[in-house]
């Protein structure tokens, strides 16, 4: 049995449902009155991925209204994946999703220099009032290199596991790539951090991130 | 015993009585194995005789010792076991001790344990059991939701819409909502049966092999050492906190101590657990401030004695010192807080205070009018920037507090108005999350909108440890704290230092500082800490001494286990609401005393005790300040700062 640890950060505007999402995913419970997150919290979830592979997820619940911005770099650091959430019933949170993505990419990238895989989640799809059209989400998702998006309802427990599983798939693929990569690096006896992954670095624009 | 899931601690305790069961078996393997099982009392109530009759009933849930046991515990779901009747006293190759924490006659009420104040009896049963069986099931904790989706990916059938819990609104629109997530992904499903609802999980069996755990810690919360928590940490850093609200922890500790397993020489490498720790809420006298215990709580009589005839408080230093050590009687808060929060000057008379109150009332009404007279565009912008967040925050702030309880409680609107008006009057600060947390207790004590507003203004402006939107303020606090840790908790500091710069960001204490420990301690303790900080006795940064005190009392584990920075965060957040506030306060006062005894302080800390004044002395606290070097811009803040303490000579107040 092998075990892998992945750090996933959950970001987005205040009150879009980040804490609720994590609690729903980890404990399958929902409350209306989660206190606003101050600073950062985190939760753990262990998933049995295959018969001999455990995945330990570290879910970093980051305050939507981050007050001292220098800290976000620390929060983002070493993230393997990211979930950006917005509230379908509040348009401004959708507009800010792009800012969150830019903020993430400017502060952080994977060790191979590629952007942190990022998923866009549109929460509160159970409510009839909505201020964001699907075509818009689709567009943003494509333009800003999200790896996927979906509408969810934390309250009703709709589409909670699937996006996370999708994210784990992504991280596993990345992990395997990196493993093979570092294996070949070991053979070449060189510093793995100094060299970019073959396929990825040619396709994707190199990030000027902090390399964290 | 009562188990409280950690996830609910923010929202008041939910109590779930449990029957704990401890087993040790000395199998034929080289190691001793210890099992810790918890059965929910709910299942026992249904079949109370099962306690007496089936000592082996959890056999099917116990991880049996394996000759080549993997060092890592496996977690998977174990449902409440059916009572298994296994004949007592059959053949043998291990001794099993079983301990029951029994409350005597079972009441049907789940809260029976909470309401009863007596110490539970622990009965010990020793029996022998068959244990030739090989490893069977594994352990599980409700804290860690079991991996219910554990089949291999290729086995996932296509998306099963059954899982959707509200089919009426969403079933048909599955695809139209992009719920067939995302097109390039695998599809999968889970069967409803695998999903346990929250209650099932909470009441599942908690069973671990203590030999496979990373640590077992006992935290006492009372001086008698009967109440507190047992905290078990797995090697995956998952925590289980078992609460002893009404006593009995001492009995459990005795049992643990009797076990050879725990009594073994701690230095022995072969011990199966990494750590067994009992944290007693005790400070030696030399750790305490020499004036500790001299001052009683400030009561009404004492309060009046500090005022002279016309209502002036002449020696505010004495009063503040008294509050710092003894605290304030809760009934006096609405009277005393306006002074501590700089709404009323200490030397104001009754008449002057009445004037201040009237003036400020009018001023507050003007602010309100200003907010209400915004044009449509301004209003729209204000709503988007401030109000939408405030509205969502006030309904989730202190709702269990009697002052804010219940649907449509008008006090919530008052809370909201104050925050909105504050944002209007202080546009550069606006609203930052956390303000509602700070304001709520103030409003609940002051119980008047305009007065509470001005106290809040004082809280935001004059106390140094409140939330600030600027990086600089927080950086300054954290730099002070790092230096204090270096001087006063050097083991902890060097542990962080070894971990690198991420650990030095002190992530684990950001919330402590931003919310003044409000989410770290129950309100009664938190408010005593606030008052001690607001007294500005000998330092303006007493909250940082509180931080150091927490590290000093609860941080040993971090060093002993060599926790990395993310696990330090987890360690301290698992302690939130379970720390002993009184102990932390006493330790912090002792630390302040120690700090003031240090003849030479580094220049990085020169500002720590400068603004609070000299107290009853003619001159301020004047330690020798030494430049520590390594300043970012090459300029020492001490020498470049003309208001350094050596230059401060205050006049003597009163007498």
PDB file of N, CA and C in Angstrom, chain A residues 3 14-15 26-28 31 33-36 38 41-42 44-46 48-49 56 58 60 65 67-71 74-75 77 90 119 130 134 149-151 156 158-159 161-163 165-166 169, chain B residues 7 10-11 145 147 149-150 156 163 165-166 170 176-179 181 185-186 188 190 195-196 236-237 388 392 396 431-433 436-437 467 469 471 474 502 505 507 510-511 514-515 519 566 569-570:
ATOM      1  N   UNK A   3       1.120   5.513  -0.341  1.00  0.00           N
ATOM      2  CA  UNK A   3       0.290   6.664   0.023  1.00  0.00           C
ATOM      3  C   UNK A   3       0.862   7.925  -0.599  1.00  0.00           C
ATOM      4  N   UNK A  14     -15.625  35.765  -0.679  1.00  0.00           N
ATOM      5  CA  UNK A  14     -16.303  35.378   0.571  1.00  0.00           C
ATOM      6  C   UNK A  14     -17.725  34.866   0.288  1.00  0.00           C
ATOM      7  N   UNK A  15     -18.146  33.969   1.102  1.00  0.00           N
ATOM      8  CA  UNK A  15     -19.525  33.446   1.128  1.00  0.00           C
ATOM      9  C   UNK A  15     -19.953  32.705  -0.147  1.00  0.00           C
ATOM     10  N   UNK A  26     -15.742  16.294   3.022  1.00  0.00           N
ATOM     11  CA  UNK A  26     -15.010  15.518   4.018  1.00  0.00           C
ATOM     12  C   UNK A  26     -15.951  14.806   4.993  1.00  0.00           C
ATOM     13  N   UNK A  27     -16.976  15.508   5.427  1.00  0.00           N
ATOM     14  CA  UNK A  27     -17.859  14.924   6.445  1.00  0.00           C
ATOM     15  C   UNK A  27     -19.265  14.632   5.946  1.00  0.00           C
ATOM     16  N   UNK A  28     -19.531  14.959   4.705  1.00  0.00           N
ATOM     17  CA  UNK A  28     -20.866  14.836   4.152  1.00  0.00           C
ATOM     18  C   UNK A  28     -21.912  15.491   5.051  1.00  0.00           C
ATOM     19  N   UNK A  31     -24.157  22.787   6.924  1.00  0.00           N
ATOM     20  CA  UNK A  31     -24.755  23.720   7.872  1.00  0.00           C
ATOM     21  C   UNK A  31     -24.839  25.074   7.200  1.00  0.00           C
ATOM     22  N   UNK A  33     -24.486  27.815   8.921  1.00  0.00           N
ATOM     23  CA  UNK A  33     -23.857  28.855   9.730  1.00  0.00           C
ATOM     24  C   UNK A  33     -22.367  28.627   9.962  1.00  0.00           C
ATOM     25  N   UNK A  34     -21.657  28.103   8.954  1.00  0.00           N
ATOM     26  CA  UNK A  34     -20.211  28.045   9.124  1.00  0.00           C
ATOM     27  C   UNK A  34     -19.688  29.448   9.325  1.00  0.00           C
ATOM     28  N   UNK A  35     -18.789  29.589  10.297  1.00  0.00           N
ATOM     29  CA  UNK A  35     -18.218  30.910  10.510  1.00  0.00           C
ATOM     30  C   UNK A  35     -17.298  31.251   9.357  1.00  0.00           C
ATOM     31  N   UNK A  36     -17.149  32.543   9.116  1.00  0.00           N
ATOM     32  CA  UNK A  36     -16.242  32.907   8.043  1.00  0.00           C
ATOM     33  C   UNK A  36     -14.827  32.463   8.420  1.00  0.00           C
ATOM     34  N   UNK A  38     -11.090  32.730   8.850  1.00  0.00           N
ATOM     35  CA  UNK A  38     -10.108  33.796   9.072  1.00  0.00           C
ATOM     36  C   UNK A  38      -8.745  33.139   8.911  1.00  0.00           C
ATOM     37  N   UNK A  41      -7.778  27.433   7.260  1.00  0.00           N
ATOM     38  CA  UNK A  41      -8.096  26.199   7.980  1.00  0.00           C
ATOM     39  C   UNK A  41      -7.698  25.063   7.063  1.00  0.00           C
ATOM     40  N   UNK A  42      -7.551  23.869   7.626  1.00  0.00           N
ATOM     41  CA  UNK A  42      -7.515  22.801   6.665  1.00  0.00           C
ATOM     42  C   UNK A  42      -8.094  21.500   7.143  1.00  0.00           C
ATOM     43  N   UNK A  44      -8.559  17.142   6.261  1.00  0.00           N
ATOM     44  CA  UNK A  44      -7.898  16.000   5.637  1.00  0.00           C
ATOM     45  C   UNK A  44      -8.929  15.006   5.170  1.00  0.00           C
ATOM     46  N   UNK A  45      -8.647  14.355   4.090  1.00  0.00           N
ATOM     47  CA  UNK A  45      -9.486  13.257   3.678  1.00  0.00           C
ATOM     48  C   UNK A  45      -8.600  12.191   3.054  1.00  0.00           C
ATOM     49  N   UNK A  46      -8.841  10.972   3.464  1.00  0.00           N
ATOM     50  CA  UNK A  46      -8.059   9.866   2.919  1.00  0.00           C
ATOM     51  C   UNK A  46      -8.952   9.088   1.959  1.00  0.00           C
ATOM     52  N   UNK A  48      -9.190   5.881  -0.732  1.00  0.00           N
ATOM     53  CA  UNK A  48      -8.549   4.690  -1.264  1.00  0.00           C
ATOM     54  C   UNK A  48      -8.702   4.724  -2.780  1.00  0.00           C
ATOM     55  N   UNK A  49      -7.637   4.943  -3.446  1.00  0.00           N
ATOM     56  CA  UNK A  49      -7.698   5.204  -4.879  1.00  0.00           C
ATOM     57  C   UNK A  49      -7.778   3.879  -5.645  1.00  0.00           C
ATOM     58  N   UNK A  56      -4.000  10.835   0.260  1.00  0.00           N
ATOM     59  CA  UNK A  56      -4.338  11.682   1.390  1.00  0.00           C
ATOM     60  C   UNK A  56      -4.463  13.111   0.873  1.00  0.00           C
ATOM     61  N   UNK A  58      -5.077  17.048   1.424  1.00  0.00           N
ATOM     62  CA  UNK A  58      -5.046  18.154   2.363  1.00  0.00           C
ATOM     63  C   UNK A  58      -5.824  19.285   1.718  1.00  0.00           C
ATOM     64  N   UNK A  60      -7.015  22.889   1.781  1.00  0.00           N
ATOM     65  CA  UNK A  60      -6.730  24.182   2.434  1.00  0.00           C
ATOM     66  C   UNK A  60      -7.864  25.153   2.158  1.00  0.00           C
ATOM     67  N   UNK A  65     -11.755  36.678   2.050  1.00  0.00           N
ATOM     68  CA  UNK A  65     -11.317  38.056   2.128  1.00  0.00           C
ATOM     69  C   UNK A  65      -9.956  38.060   2.796  1.00  0.00           C
ATOM     70  N   UNK A  67      -6.714  39.451   4.025  1.00  0.00           N
ATOM     71  CA  UNK A  67      -6.416  40.830   4.368  1.00  0.00           C
ATOM     72  C   UNK A  67      -4.962  41.198   4.206  1.00  0.00           C
ATOM     73  N   UNK A  68      -4.113  40.295   4.542  1.00  0.00           N
ATOM     74  CA  UNK A  68      -2.729  40.660   4.295  1.00  0.00           C
ATOM     75  C   UNK A  68      -2.224  39.782   3.159  1.00  0.00           C
ATOM     76  N   UNK A  69      -2.118  40.401   2.014  1.00  0.00           N
ATOM     77  CA  UNK A  69      -1.937  39.684   0.772  1.00  0.00           C
ATOM     78  C   UNK A  69      -0.612  38.944   0.679  1.00  0.00           C
ATOM     79  N   UNK A  70       0.357  39.371   1.483  1.00  0.00           N
ATOM     80  CA  UNK A  70       1.648  38.694   1.385  1.00  0.00           C
ATOM     81  C   UNK A  70       1.520  37.243   1.830  1.00  0.00           C
ATOM     82  N   UNK A  71       0.481  36.950   2.603  1.00  0.00           N
ATOM     83  CA  UNK A  71       0.318  35.608   3.119  1.00  0.00           C
ATOM     84  C   UNK A  71      -0.183  34.620   2.070  1.00  0.00           C
ATOM     85  N   UNK A  74       2.118  32.113   0.806  1.00  0.00           N
ATOM     86  CA  UNK A  74       2.405  31.005   1.708  1.00  0.00           C
ATOM     87  C   UNK A  74       1.288  29.964   1.644  1.00  0.00           C
ATOM     88  N   UNK A  75       0.053  30.460   1.590  1.00  0.00           N
ATOM     89  CA  UNK A  75      -1.069  29.526   1.532  1.00  0.00           C
ATOM     90  C   UNK A  75      -1.026  28.690   0.252  1.00  0.00           C
ATOM     91  N   UNK A  77       1.490  27.912  -1.553  1.00  0.00           N
ATOM     92  CA  UNK A  77       2.739  27.209  -1.779  1.00  0.00           C
ATOM     93  C   UNK A  77       2.584  25.685  -1.816  1.00  0.00           C
ATOM     94  N   UNK A  90     -24.482  35.422  -7.560  1.00  0.00           N
ATOM     95  CA  UNK A  90     -23.845  36.725  -7.340  1.00  0.00           C
ATOM     96  C   UNK A  90     -22.757  36.945  -8.388  1.00  0.00           C
ATOM     97  N   UNK A 119      -9.683  24.003 -11.118  1.00  0.00           N
ATOM     98  CA  UNK A 119     -11.052  23.649 -11.459  1.00  0.00           C
ATOM     99  C   UNK A 119     -11.965  24.808 -11.071  1.00  0.00           C
ATOM    100  N   UNK A 130     -30.342  33.209 -10.666  1.00  0.00           N
ATOM    101  CA  UNK A 130     -28.947  33.089 -11.089  1.00  0.00           C
ATOM    102  C   UNK A 130     -28.529  34.262 -11.954  1.00  0.00           C
ATOM    103  N   UNK A 134     -24.342  29.921 -18.519  1.00  0.00           N
ATOM    104  CA  UNK A 134     -23.375  28.840 -18.723  1.00  0.00           C
ATOM    105  C   UNK A 134     -22.367  29.136 -19.827  1.00  0.00           C
ATOM    106  N   UNK A 149     -15.018  22.731 -15.518  1.00  0.00           N
ATOM    107  CA  UNK A 149     -15.940  23.435 -14.625  1.00  0.00           C
ATOM    108  C   UNK A 149     -17.212  22.618 -14.491  1.00  0.00           C
ATOM    109  N   UNK A 150     -17.925  22.884 -13.436  1.00  0.00           N
ATOM    110  CA  UNK A 150     -19.240  22.280 -13.293  1.00  0.00           C
ATOM    111  C   UNK A 150     -20.071  23.099 -12.316  1.00  0.00           C
ATOM    112  N   UNK A 151     -21.367  22.950 -12.440  1.00  0.00           N
ATOM    113  CA  UNK A 151     -22.244  23.551 -11.446  1.00  0.00           C
ATOM    114  C   UNK A 151     -22.412  22.552 -10.317  1.00  0.00           C
ATOM    115  N   UNK A 156     -27.387  20.813  -1.484  1.00  0.00           N
ATOM    116  CA  UNK A 156     -28.110  19.592  -1.839  1.00  0.00           C
ATOM    117  C   UNK A 156     -27.164  18.399  -2.022  1.00  0.00           C
ATOM    118  N   UNK A 158     -24.967  18.033  -4.485  1.00  0.00           N
ATOM    119  CA  UNK A 158     -24.895  17.683  -5.896  1.00  0.00           C
ATOM    120  C   UNK A 158     -23.504  17.970  -6.453  1.00  0.00           C
ATOM    121  N   UNK A 159     -22.949  16.990  -7.126  1.00  0.00           N
ATOM    122  CA  UNK A 159     -21.634  17.133  -7.769  1.00  0.00           C
ATOM    123  C   UNK A 159     -20.550  17.560  -6.774  1.00  0.00           C
ATOM    124  N   UNK A 161     -18.463  14.862  -5.109  1.00  0.00           N
ATOM    125  CA  UNK A 161     -17.395  13.876  -5.259  1.00  0.00           C
ATOM    126  C   UNK A 161     -16.745  13.950  -6.643  1.00  0.00           C
ATOM    127  N   UNK A 162     -17.580  14.128  -7.665  1.00  0.00           N
ATOM    128  CA  UNK A 162     -17.074  14.018  -9.038  1.00  0.00           C
ATOM    129  C   UNK A 162     -15.949  14.983  -9.350  1.00  0.00           C
ATOM    130  N   UNK A 163     -16.162  16.283  -9.071  1.00  0.00           N
ATOM    131  CA  UNK A 163     -15.051  17.187  -9.395  1.00  0.00           C
ATOM    132  C   UNK A 163     -13.772  16.846  -8.636  1.00  0.00           C
ATOM    133  N   UNK A 165     -12.850  13.915  -7.616  1.00  0.00           N
ATOM    134  CA  UNK A 165     -12.267  12.718  -8.211  1.00  0.00           C
ATOM    135  C   UNK A 165     -11.547  13.077  -9.518  1.00  0.00           C
ATOM    136  N   UNK A 166     -12.170  13.965 -10.250  1.00  0.00           N
ATOM    137  CA  UNK A 166     -11.558  14.431 -11.493  1.00  0.00           C
ATOM    138  C   UNK A 166     -10.204  15.090 -11.216  1.00  0.00           C
ATOM    139  N   UNK A 169      -7.686  12.529 -10.468  1.00  0.00           N
ATOM    140  CA  UNK A 169      -7.206  11.932 -11.710  1.00  0.00           C
ATOM    141  C   UNK A 169      -6.079  12.784 -12.296  1.00  0.00           C
TER     142      UNK A 169
ATOM    143  N   UNK B   7     -15.165  18.649  14.021  1.00  0.00           N
ATOM    144  CA  UNK B   7     -15.717  19.564  13.024  1.00  0.00           C
ATOM    145  C   UNK B   7     -16.858  20.399  13.578  1.00  0.00           C
ATOM    146  N   UNK B  10     -16.843  24.453  16.409  1.00  0.00           N
ATOM    147  CA  UNK B  10     -17.108  25.862  16.166  1.00  0.00           C
ATOM    148  C   UNK B  10     -18.524  26.259  16.559  1.00  0.00           C
ATOM    149  N   UNK B  11     -19.362  25.302  16.609  1.00  0.00           N
ATOM    150  CA  UNK B  11     -20.778  25.646  16.683  1.00  0.00           C
ATOM    151  C   UNK B  11     -21.406  25.137  17.965  1.00  0.00           C
ATOM    152  N   UNK B 145     -13.575  10.470   6.971  1.00  0.00           N
ATOM    153  CA  UNK B 145     -14.616   9.808   6.232  1.00  0.00           C
ATOM    154  C   UNK B 145     -13.985   8.689   5.431  1.00  0.00           C
ATOM    155  N   UNK B 147     -13.047   5.934   2.771  1.00  0.00           N
ATOM    156  CA  UNK B 147     -13.051   5.992   1.316  1.00  0.00           C
ATOM    157  C   UNK B 147     -14.153   5.111   0.753  1.00  0.00           C
ATOM    158  N   UNK B 149     -15.502   5.368  -2.124  1.00  0.00           N
ATOM    159  CA  UNK B 149     -15.405   5.179  -3.564  1.00  0.00           C
ATOM    160  C   UNK B 149     -14.106   4.464  -3.857  1.00  0.00           C
ATOM    161  N   UNK B 150     -14.037   3.234  -3.421  1.00  0.00           N
ATOM    162  CA  UNK B 150     -12.704   2.672  -3.415  1.00  0.00           C
ATOM    163  C   UNK B 150     -12.439   1.638  -4.504  1.00  0.00           C
ATOM    164  N   UNK B 156     -15.757   1.930 -12.796  1.00  0.00           N
ATOM    165  CA  UNK B 156     -16.869   2.848 -12.612  1.00  0.00           C
ATOM    166  C   UNK B 156     -17.862   2.742 -13.751  1.00  0.00           C
ATOM    167  N   UNK B 163     -27.685   9.288  -7.136  1.00  0.00           N
ATOM    168  CA  UNK B 163     -27.069   9.910  -5.973  1.00  0.00           C
ATOM    169  C   UNK B 163     -27.614  11.305  -5.711  1.00  0.00           C
ATOM    170  N   UNK B 165     -29.684  14.108  -4.569  1.00  0.00           N
ATOM    171  CA  UNK B 165     -30.615  14.025  -3.466  1.00  0.00           C
ATOM    172  C   UNK B 165     -31.880  14.827  -3.674  1.00  0.00           C
ATOM    173  N   UNK B 166     -31.850  15.756  -4.563  1.00  0.00           N
ATOM    174  CA  UNK B 166     -33.089  16.484  -4.826  1.00  0.00           C
ATOM    175  C   UNK B 166     -33.405  16.381  -6.306  1.00  0.00           C
ATOM    176  N   UNK B 170     -33.074  19.086  -9.894  1.00  0.00           N
ATOM    177  CA  UNK B 170     -31.824  18.968 -10.622  1.00  0.00           C
ATOM    178  C   UNK B 170     -31.695  17.743 -11.517  1.00  0.00           C
ATOM    179  N   UNK B 176     -27.848  19.882 -18.616  1.00  0.00           N
ATOM    180  CA  UNK B 176     -27.937  21.307 -18.930  1.00  0.00           C
ATOM    181  C   UNK B 176     -27.149  22.141 -17.921  1.00  0.00           C
ATOM    182  N   UNK B 177     -26.850  21.595 -16.756  1.00  0.00           N
ATOM    183  CA  UNK B 177     -26.050  22.332 -15.775  1.00  0.00           C
ATOM    184  C   UNK B 177     -24.584  21.916 -15.807  1.00  0.00           C
ATOM    185  N   UNK B 178     -24.225  21.275 -16.860  1.00  0.00           N
ATOM    186  CA  UNK B 178     -22.852  20.782 -16.958  1.00  0.00           C
ATOM    187  C   UNK B 178     -22.523  19.874 -15.788  1.00  0.00           C
ATOM    188  N   UNK B 179     -23.530  19.167 -15.340  1.00  0.00           N
ATOM    189  CA  UNK B 179     -23.288  18.294 -14.199  1.00  0.00           C
ATOM    190  C   UNK B 179     -22.645  16.987 -14.630  1.00  0.00           C
ATOM    191  N   UNK B 181     -19.936  16.096 -15.445  1.00  0.00           N
ATOM    192  CA  UNK B 181     -18.651  16.756 -15.284  1.00  0.00           C
ATOM    193  C   UNK B 181     -17.462  15.997 -15.806  1.00  0.00           C
ATOM    194  N   UNK B 185     -13.452  13.690 -18.529  1.00  0.00           N
ATOM    195  CA  UNK B 185     -13.145  12.965 -17.305  1.00  0.00           C
ATOM    196  C   UNK B 185     -13.738  11.566 -17.326  1.00  0.00           C
ATOM    197  N   UNK B 186     -13.307  10.782 -16.369  1.00  0.00           N
ATOM    198  CA  UNK B 186     -13.915   9.472 -16.221  1.00  0.00           C
ATOM    199  C   UNK B 186     -15.294   9.650 -15.606  1.00  0.00           C
ATOM    200  N   UNK B 188     -18.183   7.880 -13.084  1.00  0.00           N
ATOM    201  CA  UNK B 188     -18.179   6.977 -11.944  1.00  0.00           C
ATOM    202  C   UNK B 188     -19.476   7.189 -11.180  1.00  0.00           C
ATOM    203  N   UNK B 190     -21.538   6.151  -7.192  1.00  0.00           N
ATOM    204  CA  UNK B 190     -21.483   5.386  -5.968  1.00  0.00           C
ATOM    205  C   UNK B 190     -22.896   4.926  -5.657  1.00  0.00           C
ATOM    206  N   UNK B 195     -23.034   5.480   1.029  1.00  0.00           N
ATOM    207  CA  UNK B 195     -22.973   6.806   1.646  1.00  0.00           C
ATOM    208  C   UNK B 195     -23.631   6.749   3.005  1.00  0.00           C
ATOM    209  N   UNK B 196     -22.865   7.070   3.962  1.00  0.00           N
ATOM    210  CA  UNK B 196     -23.426   7.084   5.309  1.00  0.00           C
ATOM    211  C   UNK B 196     -23.844   8.510   5.606  1.00  0.00           C
ATOM    212  N   UNK B 236      -1.217   9.413  10.304  1.00  0.00           N
ATOM    213  CA  UNK B 236      -1.591  10.270   9.180  1.00  0.00           C
ATOM    214  C   UNK B 236      -2.004  11.642   9.660  1.00  0.00           C
ATOM    215  N   UNK B 237      -1.737  11.894  10.929  1.00  0.00           N
ATOM    216  CA  UNK B 237      -2.099  13.178  11.513  1.00  0.00           C
ATOM    217  C   UNK B 237      -3.591  13.408  11.554  1.00  0.00           C
ATOM    218  N   UNK B 388     -23.000  43.216   1.082  1.00  0.00           N
ATOM    219  CA  UNK B 388     -23.324  41.822   0.771  1.00  0.00           C
ATOM    220  C   UNK B 388     -22.549  40.867   1.681  1.00  0.00           C
ATOM    221  N   UNK B 392     -24.068  38.580   5.101  1.00  0.00           N
ATOM    222  CA  UNK B 392     -23.880  37.133   5.238  1.00  0.00           C
ATOM    223  C   UNK B 392     -23.083  36.775   6.484  1.00  0.00           C
ATOM    224  N   UNK B 396     -24.086  34.667  10.791  1.00  0.00           N
ATOM    225  CA  UNK B 396     -23.311  33.515  11.261  1.00  0.00           C
ATOM    226  C   UNK B 396     -22.288  33.917  12.325  1.00  0.00           C
ATOM    227  N   UNK B 431     -14.956  47.171   5.601  1.00  0.00           N
ATOM    228  CA  UNK B 431     -15.307  46.024   6.427  1.00  0.00           C
ATOM    229  C   UNK B 431     -14.319  44.904   6.132  1.00  0.00           C
ATOM    230  N   UNK B 432     -13.730  44.374   7.153  1.00  0.00           N
ATOM    231  CA  UNK B 432     -12.910  43.189   6.940  1.00  0.00           C
ATOM    232  C   UNK B 432     -13.505  42.056   7.762  1.00  0.00           C
ATOM    233  N   UNK B 433     -13.483  40.882   7.174  1.00  0.00           N
ATOM    234  CA  UNK B 433     -14.072  39.745   7.860  1.00  0.00           C
ATOM    235  C   UNK B 433     -13.351  39.511   9.173  1.00  0.00           C
ATOM    236  N   UNK B 436     -17.068  41.360  12.658  1.00  0.00           N
ATOM    237  CA  UNK B 436     -18.317  40.985  13.321  1.00  0.00           C
ATOM    238  C   UNK B 436     -18.027  40.128  14.550  1.00  0.00           C
ATOM    239  N   UNK B 437     -16.987  39.320  14.452  1.00  0.00           N
ATOM    240  CA  UNK B 437     -16.596  38.487  15.594  1.00  0.00           C
ATOM    241  C   UNK B 437     -16.115  39.338  16.769  1.00  0.00           C
ATOM    242  N   UNK B 467      -7.752  43.310  13.937  1.00  0.00           N
ATOM    243  CA  UNK B 467      -7.538  43.020  12.530  1.00  0.00           C
ATOM    244  C   UNK B 467      -7.236  44.307  11.790  1.00  0.00           C
ATOM    245  N   UNK B 469      -6.231  45.802   7.795  1.00  0.00           N
ATOM    246  CA  UNK B 469      -6.200  45.382   6.398  1.00  0.00           C
ATOM    247  C   UNK B 469      -4.793  45.418   5.823  1.00  0.00           C
ATOM    248  N   UNK B 471      -0.767  44.744   5.342  1.00  0.00           N
ATOM    249  CA  UNK B 471       0.271  43.753   5.563  1.00  0.00           C
ATOM    250  C   UNK B 471       1.203  44.174   6.684  1.00  0.00           C
ATOM    251  N   UNK B 474       0.290  43.351  10.387  1.00  0.00           N
ATOM    252  CA  UNK B 474       0.390  41.939  10.718  1.00  0.00           C
ATOM    253  C   UNK B 474       1.855  41.502  10.715  1.00  0.00           C
ATOM    254  N   UNK B 502       8.832  28.839   5.469  1.00  0.00           N
ATOM    255  CA  UNK B 502       7.378  28.674   5.521  1.00  0.00           C
ATOM    256  C   UNK B 502       6.895  28.555   6.950  1.00  0.00           C
ATOM    257  N   UNK B 505       6.500  31.635   8.974  1.00  0.00           N
ATOM    258  CA  UNK B 505       5.350  32.519   8.745  1.00  0.00           C
ATOM    259  C   UNK B 505       4.325  32.379   9.868  1.00  0.00           C
ATOM    260  N   UNK B 507       1.848  30.364  10.443  1.00  0.00           N
ATOM    261  CA  UNK B 507       0.462  30.233   9.982  1.00  0.00           C
ATOM    262  C   UNK B 507      -0.500  29.877  11.109  1.00  0.00           C
ATOM    263  N   UNK B 510      -2.064  32.963  13.056  1.00  0.00           N
ATOM    264  CA  UNK B 510      -2.668  34.131  12.415  1.00  0.00           C
ATOM    265  C   UNK B 510      -4.054  34.428  12.965  1.00  0.00           C
ATOM    266  N   UNK B 511      -4.844  33.375  13.082  1.00  0.00           N
ATOM    267  CA  UNK B 511      -6.204  33.599  13.574  1.00  0.00           C
ATOM    268  C   UNK B 511      -6.189  34.027  15.037  1.00  0.00           C
ATOM    269  N   UNK B 514      -5.592  37.742  14.714  1.00  0.00           N
ATOM    270  CA  UNK B 514      -6.620  38.488  13.995  1.00  0.00           C
ATOM    271  C   UNK B 514      -7.937  38.545  14.765  1.00  0.00           C
ATOM    272  N   UNK B 515      -8.254  37.506  15.476  1.00  0.00           N
ATOM    273  CA  UNK B 515      -9.520  37.490  16.214  1.00  0.00           C
ATOM    274  C   UNK B 515      -9.319  37.514  17.720  1.00  0.00           C
ATOM    275  N   UNK B 519     -11.710  32.418  18.690  1.00  0.00           N
ATOM    276  CA  UNK B 519     -12.084  31.065  18.281  1.00  0.00           C
ATOM    277  C   UNK B 519     -11.168  30.007  18.885  1.00  0.00           C
ATOM    278  N   UNK B 566       2.670  22.246   8.139  1.00  0.00           N
ATOM    279  CA  UNK B 566       1.229  22.058   7.971  1.00  0.00           C
ATOM    280  C   UNK B 566       0.627  21.286   9.143  1.00  0.00           C
ATOM    281  N   UNK B 569       0.006  23.520  12.099  1.00  0.00           N
ATOM    282  CA  UNK B 569      -1.288  24.203  11.937  1.00  0.00           C
ATOM    283  C   UNK B 569      -2.429  23.291  12.377  1.00  0.00           C
ATOM    284  N   UNK B 570      -2.365  22.055  11.959  1.00  0.00           N
ATOM    285  CA  UNK B 570      -3.407  21.094  12.316  1.00  0.00           C
ATOM    286  C   UNK B 570      -3.405  20.831  13.823  1.00  0.00           C
TER     287      UNK B 570
END
